[in-house]
mmCIF file of C-alpha atoms in Angstrom:
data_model
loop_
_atom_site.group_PDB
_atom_site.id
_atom_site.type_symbol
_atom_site.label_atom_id
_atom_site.label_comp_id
_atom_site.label_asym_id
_atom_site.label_seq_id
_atom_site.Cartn_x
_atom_site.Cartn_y
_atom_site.Cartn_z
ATOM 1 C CA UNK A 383 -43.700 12.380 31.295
ATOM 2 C CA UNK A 384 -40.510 14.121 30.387
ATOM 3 C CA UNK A 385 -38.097 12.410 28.079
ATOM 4 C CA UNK A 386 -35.100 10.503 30.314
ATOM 5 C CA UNK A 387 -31.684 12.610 28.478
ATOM 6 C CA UNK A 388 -30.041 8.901 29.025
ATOM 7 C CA UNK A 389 -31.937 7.486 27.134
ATOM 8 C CA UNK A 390 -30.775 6.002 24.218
ATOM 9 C CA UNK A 391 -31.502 7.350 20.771
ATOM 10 C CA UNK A 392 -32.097 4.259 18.035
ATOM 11 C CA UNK A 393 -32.094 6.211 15.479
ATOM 12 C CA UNK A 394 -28.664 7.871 15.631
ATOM 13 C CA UNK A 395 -25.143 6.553 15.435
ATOM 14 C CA UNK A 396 -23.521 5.768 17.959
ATOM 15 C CA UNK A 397 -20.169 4.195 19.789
ATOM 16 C CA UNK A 398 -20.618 1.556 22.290
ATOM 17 C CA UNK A 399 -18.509 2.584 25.173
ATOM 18 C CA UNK A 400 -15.552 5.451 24.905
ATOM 19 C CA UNK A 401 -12.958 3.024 25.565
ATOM 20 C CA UNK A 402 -13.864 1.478 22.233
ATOM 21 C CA UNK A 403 -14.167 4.799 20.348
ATOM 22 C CA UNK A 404 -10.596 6.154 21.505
ATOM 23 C CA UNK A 405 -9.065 2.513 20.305
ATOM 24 C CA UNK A 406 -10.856 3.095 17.216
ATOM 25 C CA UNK A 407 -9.777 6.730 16.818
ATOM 26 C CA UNK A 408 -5.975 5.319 17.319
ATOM 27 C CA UNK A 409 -6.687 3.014 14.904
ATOM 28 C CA UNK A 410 -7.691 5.501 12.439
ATOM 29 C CA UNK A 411 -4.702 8.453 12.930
ATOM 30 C CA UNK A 412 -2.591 5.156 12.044
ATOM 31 C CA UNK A 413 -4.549 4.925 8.913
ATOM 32 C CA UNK A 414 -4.329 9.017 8.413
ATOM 33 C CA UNK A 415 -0.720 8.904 8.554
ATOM 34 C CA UNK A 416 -0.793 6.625 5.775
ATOM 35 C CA UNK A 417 -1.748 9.793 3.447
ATOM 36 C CA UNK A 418 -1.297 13.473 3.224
ATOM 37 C CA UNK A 419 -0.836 14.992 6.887
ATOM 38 C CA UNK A 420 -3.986 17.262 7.321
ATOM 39 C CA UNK A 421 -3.235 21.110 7.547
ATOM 40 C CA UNK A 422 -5.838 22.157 9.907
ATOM 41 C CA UNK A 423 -9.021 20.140 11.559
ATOM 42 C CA UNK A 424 -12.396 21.649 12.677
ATOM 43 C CA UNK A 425 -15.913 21.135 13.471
ATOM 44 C CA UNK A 426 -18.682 22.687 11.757
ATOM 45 C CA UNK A 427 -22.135 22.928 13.648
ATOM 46 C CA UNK A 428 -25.546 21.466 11.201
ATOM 47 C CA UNK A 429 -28.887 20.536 12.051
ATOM 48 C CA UNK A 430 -27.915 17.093 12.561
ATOM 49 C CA UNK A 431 -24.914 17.211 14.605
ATOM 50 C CA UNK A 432 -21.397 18.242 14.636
ATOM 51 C CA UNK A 433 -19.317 17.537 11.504
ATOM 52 C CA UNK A 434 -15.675 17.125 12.228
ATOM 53 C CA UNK A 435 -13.710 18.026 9.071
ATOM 54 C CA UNK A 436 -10.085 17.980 7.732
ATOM 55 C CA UNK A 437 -8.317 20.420 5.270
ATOM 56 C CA UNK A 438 -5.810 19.598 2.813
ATOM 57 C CA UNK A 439 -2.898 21.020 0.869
ATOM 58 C CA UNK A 440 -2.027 22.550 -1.263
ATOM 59 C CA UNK A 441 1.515 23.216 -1.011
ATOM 60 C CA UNK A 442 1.322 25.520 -4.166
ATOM 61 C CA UNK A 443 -0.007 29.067 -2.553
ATOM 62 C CA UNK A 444 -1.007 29.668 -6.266
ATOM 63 C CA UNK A 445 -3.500 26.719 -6.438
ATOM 64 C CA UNK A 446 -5.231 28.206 -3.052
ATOM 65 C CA UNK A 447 -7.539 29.697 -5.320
ATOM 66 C CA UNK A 448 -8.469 26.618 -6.928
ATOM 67 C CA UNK A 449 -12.093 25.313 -6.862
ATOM 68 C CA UNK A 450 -11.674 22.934 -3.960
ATOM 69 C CA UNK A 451 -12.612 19.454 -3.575
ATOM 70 C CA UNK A 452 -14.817 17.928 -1.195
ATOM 71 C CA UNK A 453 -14.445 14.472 -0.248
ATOM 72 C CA UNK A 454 -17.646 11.951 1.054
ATOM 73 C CA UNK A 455 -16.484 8.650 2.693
ATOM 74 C CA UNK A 456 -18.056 5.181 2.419
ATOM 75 C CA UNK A 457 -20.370 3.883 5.316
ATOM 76 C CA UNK A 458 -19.289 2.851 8.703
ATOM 77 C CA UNK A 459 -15.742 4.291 8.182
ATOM 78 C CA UNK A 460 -14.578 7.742 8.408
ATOM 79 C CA UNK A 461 -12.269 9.851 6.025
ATOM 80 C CA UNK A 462 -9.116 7.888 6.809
ATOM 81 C CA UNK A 463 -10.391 5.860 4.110
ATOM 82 C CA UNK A 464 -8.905 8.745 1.400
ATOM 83 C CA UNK A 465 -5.543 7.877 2.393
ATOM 84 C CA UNK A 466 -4.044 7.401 -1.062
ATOM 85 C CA UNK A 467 -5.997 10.153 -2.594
ATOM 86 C CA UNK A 468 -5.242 12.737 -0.597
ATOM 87 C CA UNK A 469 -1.505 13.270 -1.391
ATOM 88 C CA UNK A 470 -2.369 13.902 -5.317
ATOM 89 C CA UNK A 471 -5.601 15.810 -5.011
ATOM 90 C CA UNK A 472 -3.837 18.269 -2.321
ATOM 91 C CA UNK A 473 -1.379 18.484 -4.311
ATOM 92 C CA UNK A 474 -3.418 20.323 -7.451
ATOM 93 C CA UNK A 475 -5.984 21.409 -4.680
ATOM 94 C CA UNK A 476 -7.652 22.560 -1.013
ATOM 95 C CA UNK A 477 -9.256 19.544 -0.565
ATOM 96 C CA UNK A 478 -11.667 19.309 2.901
ATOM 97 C CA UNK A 479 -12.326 15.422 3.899
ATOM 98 C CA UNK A 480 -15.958 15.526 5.863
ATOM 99 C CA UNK A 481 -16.534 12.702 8.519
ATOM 100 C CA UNK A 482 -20.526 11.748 7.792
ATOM 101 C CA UNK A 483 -22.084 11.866 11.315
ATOM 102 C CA UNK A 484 -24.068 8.564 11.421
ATOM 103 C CA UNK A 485 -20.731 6.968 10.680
ATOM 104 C CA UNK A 486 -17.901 5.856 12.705
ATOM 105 C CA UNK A 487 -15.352 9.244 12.652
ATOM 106 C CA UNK A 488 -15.316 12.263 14.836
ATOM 107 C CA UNK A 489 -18.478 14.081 14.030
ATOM 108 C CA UNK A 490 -20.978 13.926 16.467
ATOM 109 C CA UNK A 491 -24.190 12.386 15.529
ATOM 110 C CA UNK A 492 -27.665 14.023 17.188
ATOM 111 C CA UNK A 493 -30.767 13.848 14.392
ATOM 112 C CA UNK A 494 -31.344 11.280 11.851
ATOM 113 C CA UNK A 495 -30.235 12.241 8.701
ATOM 114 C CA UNK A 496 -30.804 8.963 6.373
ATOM 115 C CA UNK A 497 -33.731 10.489 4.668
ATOM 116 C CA UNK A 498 -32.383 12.015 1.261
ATOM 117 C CA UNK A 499 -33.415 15.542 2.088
ATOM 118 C CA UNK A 500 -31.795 15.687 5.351
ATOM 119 C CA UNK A 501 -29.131 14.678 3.975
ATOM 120 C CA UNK A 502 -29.023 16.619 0.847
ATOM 121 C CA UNK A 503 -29.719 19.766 4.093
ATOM 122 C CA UNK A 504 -26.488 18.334 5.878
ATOM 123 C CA UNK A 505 -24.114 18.282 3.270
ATOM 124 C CA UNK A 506 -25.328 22.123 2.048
ATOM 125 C CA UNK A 507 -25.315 23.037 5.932
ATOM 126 C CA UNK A 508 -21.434 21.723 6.510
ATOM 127 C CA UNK A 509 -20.741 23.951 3.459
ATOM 128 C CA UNK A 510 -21.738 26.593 3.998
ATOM 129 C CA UNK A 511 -20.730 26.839 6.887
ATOM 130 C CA UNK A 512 -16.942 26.087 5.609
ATOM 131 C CA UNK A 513 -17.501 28.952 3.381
ATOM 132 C CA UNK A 514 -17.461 26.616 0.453
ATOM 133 C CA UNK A 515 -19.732 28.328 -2.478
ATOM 134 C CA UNK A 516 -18.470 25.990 -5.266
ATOM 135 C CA UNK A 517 -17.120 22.588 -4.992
ATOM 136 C CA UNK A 518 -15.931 19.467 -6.738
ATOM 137 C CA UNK A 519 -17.814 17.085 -4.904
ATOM 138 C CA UNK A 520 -15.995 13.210 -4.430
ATOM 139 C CA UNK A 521 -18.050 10.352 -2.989
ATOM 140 C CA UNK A 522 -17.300 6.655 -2.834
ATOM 141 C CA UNK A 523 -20.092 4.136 -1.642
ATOM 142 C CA UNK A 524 -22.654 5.560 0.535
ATOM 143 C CA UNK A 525 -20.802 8.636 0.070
ATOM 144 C CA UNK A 526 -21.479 7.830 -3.720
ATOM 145 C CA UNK A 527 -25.301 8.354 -2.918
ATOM 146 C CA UNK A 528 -24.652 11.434 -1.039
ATOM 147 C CA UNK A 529 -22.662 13.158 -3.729
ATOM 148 C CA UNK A 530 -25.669 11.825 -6.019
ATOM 149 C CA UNK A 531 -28.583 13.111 -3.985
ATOM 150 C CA UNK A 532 -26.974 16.428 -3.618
ATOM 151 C CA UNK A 533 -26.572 16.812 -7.291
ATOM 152 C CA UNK A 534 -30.328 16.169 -7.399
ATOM 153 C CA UNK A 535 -31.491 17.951 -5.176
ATOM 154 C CA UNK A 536 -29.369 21.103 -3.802
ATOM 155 C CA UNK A 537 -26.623 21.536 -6.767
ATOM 156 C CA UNK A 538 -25.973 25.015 -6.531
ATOM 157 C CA UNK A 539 -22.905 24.696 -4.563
ATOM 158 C CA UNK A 540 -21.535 21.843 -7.273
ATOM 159 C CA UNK A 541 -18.762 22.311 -9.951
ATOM 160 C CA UNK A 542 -18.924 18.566 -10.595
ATOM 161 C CA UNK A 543 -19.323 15.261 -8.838
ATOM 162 C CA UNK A 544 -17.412 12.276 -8.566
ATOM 163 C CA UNK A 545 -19.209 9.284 -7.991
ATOM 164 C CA UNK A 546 -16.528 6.406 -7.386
ATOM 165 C CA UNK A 547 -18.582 2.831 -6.792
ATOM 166 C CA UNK A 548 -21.505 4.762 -5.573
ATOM 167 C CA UNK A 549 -24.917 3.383 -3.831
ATOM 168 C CA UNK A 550 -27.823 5.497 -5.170
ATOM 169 C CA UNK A 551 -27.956 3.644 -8.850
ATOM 170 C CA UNK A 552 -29.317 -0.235 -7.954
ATOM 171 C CA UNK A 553 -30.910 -1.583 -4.284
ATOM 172 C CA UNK A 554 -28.228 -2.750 -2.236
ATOM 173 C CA UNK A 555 -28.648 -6.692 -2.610
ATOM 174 C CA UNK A 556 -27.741 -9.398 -0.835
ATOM 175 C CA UNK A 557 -24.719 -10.181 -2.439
ATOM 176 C CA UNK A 558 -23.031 -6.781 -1.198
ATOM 177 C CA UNK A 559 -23.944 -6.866 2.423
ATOM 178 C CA UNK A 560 -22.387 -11.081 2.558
ATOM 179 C CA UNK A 561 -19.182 -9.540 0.716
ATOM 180 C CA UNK A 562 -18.928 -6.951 3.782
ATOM 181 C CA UNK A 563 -19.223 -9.436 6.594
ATOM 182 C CA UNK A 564 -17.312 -12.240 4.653
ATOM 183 C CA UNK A 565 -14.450 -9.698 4.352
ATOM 184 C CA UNK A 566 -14.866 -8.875 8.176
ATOM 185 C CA UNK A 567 -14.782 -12.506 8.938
ATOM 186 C CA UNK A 568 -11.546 -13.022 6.621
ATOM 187 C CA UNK A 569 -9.826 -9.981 8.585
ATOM 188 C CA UNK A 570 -9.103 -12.343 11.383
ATOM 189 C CA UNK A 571 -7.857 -15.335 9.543
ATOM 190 C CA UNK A 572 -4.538 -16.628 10.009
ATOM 191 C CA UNK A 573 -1.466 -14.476 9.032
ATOM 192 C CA UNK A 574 -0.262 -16.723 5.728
ATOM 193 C CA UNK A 575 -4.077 -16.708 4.173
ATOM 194 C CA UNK A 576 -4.619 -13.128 4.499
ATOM 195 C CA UNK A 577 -3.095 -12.251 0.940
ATOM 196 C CA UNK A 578 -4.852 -14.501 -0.456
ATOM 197 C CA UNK A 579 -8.258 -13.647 0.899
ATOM 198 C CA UNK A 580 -7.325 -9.917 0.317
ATOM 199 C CA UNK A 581 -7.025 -10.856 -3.613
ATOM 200 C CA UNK A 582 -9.902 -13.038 -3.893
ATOM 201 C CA UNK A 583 -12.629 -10.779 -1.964
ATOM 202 C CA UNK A 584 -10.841 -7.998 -3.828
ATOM 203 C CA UNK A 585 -10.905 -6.067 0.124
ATOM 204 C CA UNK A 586 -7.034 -4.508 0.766
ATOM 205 C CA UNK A 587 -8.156 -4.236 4.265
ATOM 206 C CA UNK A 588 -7.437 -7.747 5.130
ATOM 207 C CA UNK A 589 -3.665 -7.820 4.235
ATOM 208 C CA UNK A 590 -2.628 -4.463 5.417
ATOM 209 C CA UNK A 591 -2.135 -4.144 9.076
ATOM 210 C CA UNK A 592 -3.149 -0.609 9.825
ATOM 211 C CA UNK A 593 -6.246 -0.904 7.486
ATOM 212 C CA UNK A 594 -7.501 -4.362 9.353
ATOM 213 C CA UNK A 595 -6.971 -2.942 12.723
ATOM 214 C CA UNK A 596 -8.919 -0.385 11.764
ATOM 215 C CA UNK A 597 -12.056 -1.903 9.859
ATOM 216 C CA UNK A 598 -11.965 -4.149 13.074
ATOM 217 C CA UNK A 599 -11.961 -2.031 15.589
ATOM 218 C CA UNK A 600 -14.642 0.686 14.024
ATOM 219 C CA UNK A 601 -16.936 -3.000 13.928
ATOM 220 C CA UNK A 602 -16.585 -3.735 17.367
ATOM 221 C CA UNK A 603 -17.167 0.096 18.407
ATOM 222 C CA UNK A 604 -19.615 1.874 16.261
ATOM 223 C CA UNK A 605 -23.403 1.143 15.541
ATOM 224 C CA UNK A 606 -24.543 2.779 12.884
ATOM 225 C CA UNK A 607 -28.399 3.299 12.700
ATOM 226 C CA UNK A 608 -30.205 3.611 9.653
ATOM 227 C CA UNK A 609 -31.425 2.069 6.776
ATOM 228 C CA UNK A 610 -29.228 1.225 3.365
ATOM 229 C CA UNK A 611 -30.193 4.418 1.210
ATOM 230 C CA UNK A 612 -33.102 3.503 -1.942
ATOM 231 C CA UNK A 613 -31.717 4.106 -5.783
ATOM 232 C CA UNK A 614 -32.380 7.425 -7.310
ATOM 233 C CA UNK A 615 -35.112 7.192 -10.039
ATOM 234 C CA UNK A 616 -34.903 7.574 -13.537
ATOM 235 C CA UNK A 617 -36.487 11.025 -13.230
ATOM 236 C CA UNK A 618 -34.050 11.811 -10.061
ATOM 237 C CA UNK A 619 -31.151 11.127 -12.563
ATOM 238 C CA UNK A 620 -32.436 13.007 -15.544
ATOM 239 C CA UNK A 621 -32.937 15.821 -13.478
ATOM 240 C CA UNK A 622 -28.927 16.007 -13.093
ATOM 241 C CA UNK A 623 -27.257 18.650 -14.739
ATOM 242 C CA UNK A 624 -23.910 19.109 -12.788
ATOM 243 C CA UNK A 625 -20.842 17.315 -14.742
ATOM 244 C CA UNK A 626 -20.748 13.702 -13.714
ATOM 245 C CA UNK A 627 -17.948 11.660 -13.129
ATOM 246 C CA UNK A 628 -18.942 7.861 -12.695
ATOM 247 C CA UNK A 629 -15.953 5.200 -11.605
ATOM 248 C CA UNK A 630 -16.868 1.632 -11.082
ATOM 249 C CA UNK A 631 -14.599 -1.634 -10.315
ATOM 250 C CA UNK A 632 -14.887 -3.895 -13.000
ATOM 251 C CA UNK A 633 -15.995 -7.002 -10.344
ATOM 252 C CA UNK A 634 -18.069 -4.267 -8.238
ATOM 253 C CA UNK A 635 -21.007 -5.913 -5.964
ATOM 254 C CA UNK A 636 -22.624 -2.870 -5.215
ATOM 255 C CA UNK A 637 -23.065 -1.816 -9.205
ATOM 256 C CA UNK A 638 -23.417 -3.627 -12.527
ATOM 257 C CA UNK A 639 -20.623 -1.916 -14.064
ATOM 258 C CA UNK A 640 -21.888 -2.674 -17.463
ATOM 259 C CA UNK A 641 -24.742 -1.690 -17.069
ATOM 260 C CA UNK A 642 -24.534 1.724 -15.494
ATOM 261 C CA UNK A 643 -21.825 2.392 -17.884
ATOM 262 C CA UNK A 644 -24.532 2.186 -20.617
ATOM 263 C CA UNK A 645 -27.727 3.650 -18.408
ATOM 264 C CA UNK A 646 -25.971 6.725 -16.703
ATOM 265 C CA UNK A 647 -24.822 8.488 -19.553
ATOM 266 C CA UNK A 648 -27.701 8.063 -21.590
ATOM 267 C CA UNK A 649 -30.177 9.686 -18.485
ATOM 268 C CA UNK A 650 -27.513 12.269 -17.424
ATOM 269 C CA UNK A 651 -26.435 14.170 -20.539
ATOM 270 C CA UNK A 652 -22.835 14.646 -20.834
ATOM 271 C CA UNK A 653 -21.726 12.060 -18.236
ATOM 272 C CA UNK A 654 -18.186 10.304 -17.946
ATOM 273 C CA UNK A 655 -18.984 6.860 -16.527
ATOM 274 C CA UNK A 656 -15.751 4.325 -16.464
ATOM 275 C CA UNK A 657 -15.089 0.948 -15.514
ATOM 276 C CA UNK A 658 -11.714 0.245 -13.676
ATOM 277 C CA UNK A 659 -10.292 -3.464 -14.481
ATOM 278 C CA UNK A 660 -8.149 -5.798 -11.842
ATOM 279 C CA UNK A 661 -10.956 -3.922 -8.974
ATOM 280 C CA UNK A 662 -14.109 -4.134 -7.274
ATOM 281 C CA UNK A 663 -15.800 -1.726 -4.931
ATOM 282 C CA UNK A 664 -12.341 0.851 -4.278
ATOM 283 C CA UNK A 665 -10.776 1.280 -7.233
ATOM 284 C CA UNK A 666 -9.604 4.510 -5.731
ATOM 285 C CA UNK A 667 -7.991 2.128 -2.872
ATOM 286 C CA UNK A 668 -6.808 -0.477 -5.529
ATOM 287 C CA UNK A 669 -6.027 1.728 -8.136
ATOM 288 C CA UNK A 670 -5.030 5.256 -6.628
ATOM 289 C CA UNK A 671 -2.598 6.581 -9.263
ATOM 290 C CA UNK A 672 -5.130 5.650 -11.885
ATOM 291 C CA UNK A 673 -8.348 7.247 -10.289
ATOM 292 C CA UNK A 674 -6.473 10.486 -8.523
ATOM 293 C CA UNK A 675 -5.305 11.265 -12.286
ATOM 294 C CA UNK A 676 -9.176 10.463 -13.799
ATOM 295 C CA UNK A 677 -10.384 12.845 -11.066
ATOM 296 C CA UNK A 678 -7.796 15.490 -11.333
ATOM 297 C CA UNK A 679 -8.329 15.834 -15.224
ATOM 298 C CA UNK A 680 -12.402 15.764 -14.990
ATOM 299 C CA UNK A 681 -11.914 18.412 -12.400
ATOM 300 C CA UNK A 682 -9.593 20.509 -15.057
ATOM 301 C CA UNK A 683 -11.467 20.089 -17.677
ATOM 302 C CA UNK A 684 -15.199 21.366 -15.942
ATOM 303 C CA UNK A 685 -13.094 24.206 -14.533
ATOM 304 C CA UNK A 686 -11.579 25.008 -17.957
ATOM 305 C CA UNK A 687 -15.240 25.152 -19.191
ATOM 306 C CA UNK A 688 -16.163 27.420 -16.750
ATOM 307 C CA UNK A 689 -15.345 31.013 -15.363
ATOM 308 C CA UNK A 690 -16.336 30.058 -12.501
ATOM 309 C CA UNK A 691 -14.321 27.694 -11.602
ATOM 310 C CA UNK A 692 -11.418 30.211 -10.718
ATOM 311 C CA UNK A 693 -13.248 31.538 -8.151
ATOM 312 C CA UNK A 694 -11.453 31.358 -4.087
ATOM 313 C CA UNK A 695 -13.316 29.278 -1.658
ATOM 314 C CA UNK A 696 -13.354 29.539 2.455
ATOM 315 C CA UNK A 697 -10.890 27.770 4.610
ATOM 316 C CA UNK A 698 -11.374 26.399 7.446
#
């Protein structure tokens, strides 16, 4: 019997009626506007879908030929979440934010890609088909594991990689998935509390109005569908030779800071790793002007180490 083209799919992600994806979508340009206006926005055709992509800066034709970075969202958001990072990388930098398909942005979502190889197979697939041969790769939460995975396991493309709070070092436990739907909850408490709650669950979302618009709405209209991602092994992460950046919030559930400060270095040689104080799981969020400058001078430096790194990159 042939296959109904209705049918459902439960293992892609998807939104649950268009009315709810374009008030999401409003949601988020409010949330873009927040940042660096994007120069340009495409879509870029993979095995797994459509990836819808914006470009960035810089407003210095001289830094055009920069190595460019390459920025990896968290789950169930979409790049609006690099709002206060994108004025100071694009600055020093082309910078290309990718929406994750599986996630709730603009890409379009049509095989599962969950299982690290796919993804590792997306992510090279959306390059290269921005024309992007080398890259400084950025990744914050789930993002974090995709920036890690790729450096395992298709680093050719890679100048460095930026791993801020990322999933791919411990199993997602409990504690992390109660701080994401406490947080949720908290979003639609009572005007007066919502600084408070912000501060103590350490999640901006809930006191700004743009960002708890948006983390509600992309709740109530996306469904993502797959499973959280497993922890690289120890062999996975000795096997990592591109220059690693690691950036954790001191009071991170996701992470024990202290002790991935001590284990990542020690399995991938010549590793940064960093804890952020006064943070938890976005210290690029909570911190911007701290983090932007830690990336911007890792990114120098690996570029100052290598010839390479003058090299021109696609645009989009």
């Amino acid at each position: 019997m042939p296959e109904n083209p209705t049918r459902v799919r439960r293992d892609v992600g998807r939104y649950v009626n268009d009315a709810l994806r374009d008030r999401y979508f409003a949601t988020c340009d409010a949330v873009y506007a927040m940042g660096a206006p994007a120069r340009s926005e495409t879509d870029v055709e993979t095995s797994f879908g459509t990836t819808h992509v914006y470009r960035y800066g810089p407003a210095d034709p001289a830094a055009e030929s920069r190595t460019p970075v390459v920025l990896i969202h968290g789950a169930g958001y979409c790049s609006a979440m690099w709002y206060p990072n994108t004025p100071a990388l694009s600055a020093e930098r082309p910078v290309y934010a990718l929406d994750t398909p599986g996630d709730a942005g603009r890409s379009v979502h049509r095989e599962p890609m969950w299982q690290p190889e796919r993804a590792a197979q997306w992510l090279d697939e959306a390059l290269d088909a921005l024309g992007l041969d080398r890259v400084h790769l950025v990744g914050s939460s789930y993002g974090g594991w995709l920036v890690l995975n790729m450096a395992h396991r298709r680093p050719g493309r890679l100048a460095s990689v930026t791993a801020l709070d990322p999933g791919g070092l411990e199993k997602v436990g409990l504690r992390f998935f109660a701080w994401v739907f406490v947080s949720l909850f908290a979003s639609f408490a009572p005007t007066a509390l919502r600084p408070r709650l912000a501060s103590w669950l350490e999640q901006p979302a809930i006191a700004v109005p743009e960002l708890r618009k948006w983390s509600q709405a992309g709740a109530r209209a996306f469904r993502i569908r797959r499973p959280a991602p497993l922890p690289l092994t120890e062999d996975a992460l000795r096997s990592i030779r591109t220059p690693l950046s690691l950036i954790m919030g001191k009071r991170s559930l996701l992470v024990h800071p202290q002790r991935q400060l001590e284990r990542v270095p020690r399995l991938i040689p010549g590793a940064r790793a960093e804890i952020i104080a006064a943070t938890g799981h976005g210290p690029q969020i909570d911190h911007p002007d701290l983090v932007n400058a830690r990336m911007l001078s890792f990114m120098e430096d690996v570029d100052s180490l290598d010839p390479a790194g003058v090299k021109g990159a696609g645009d989009a």
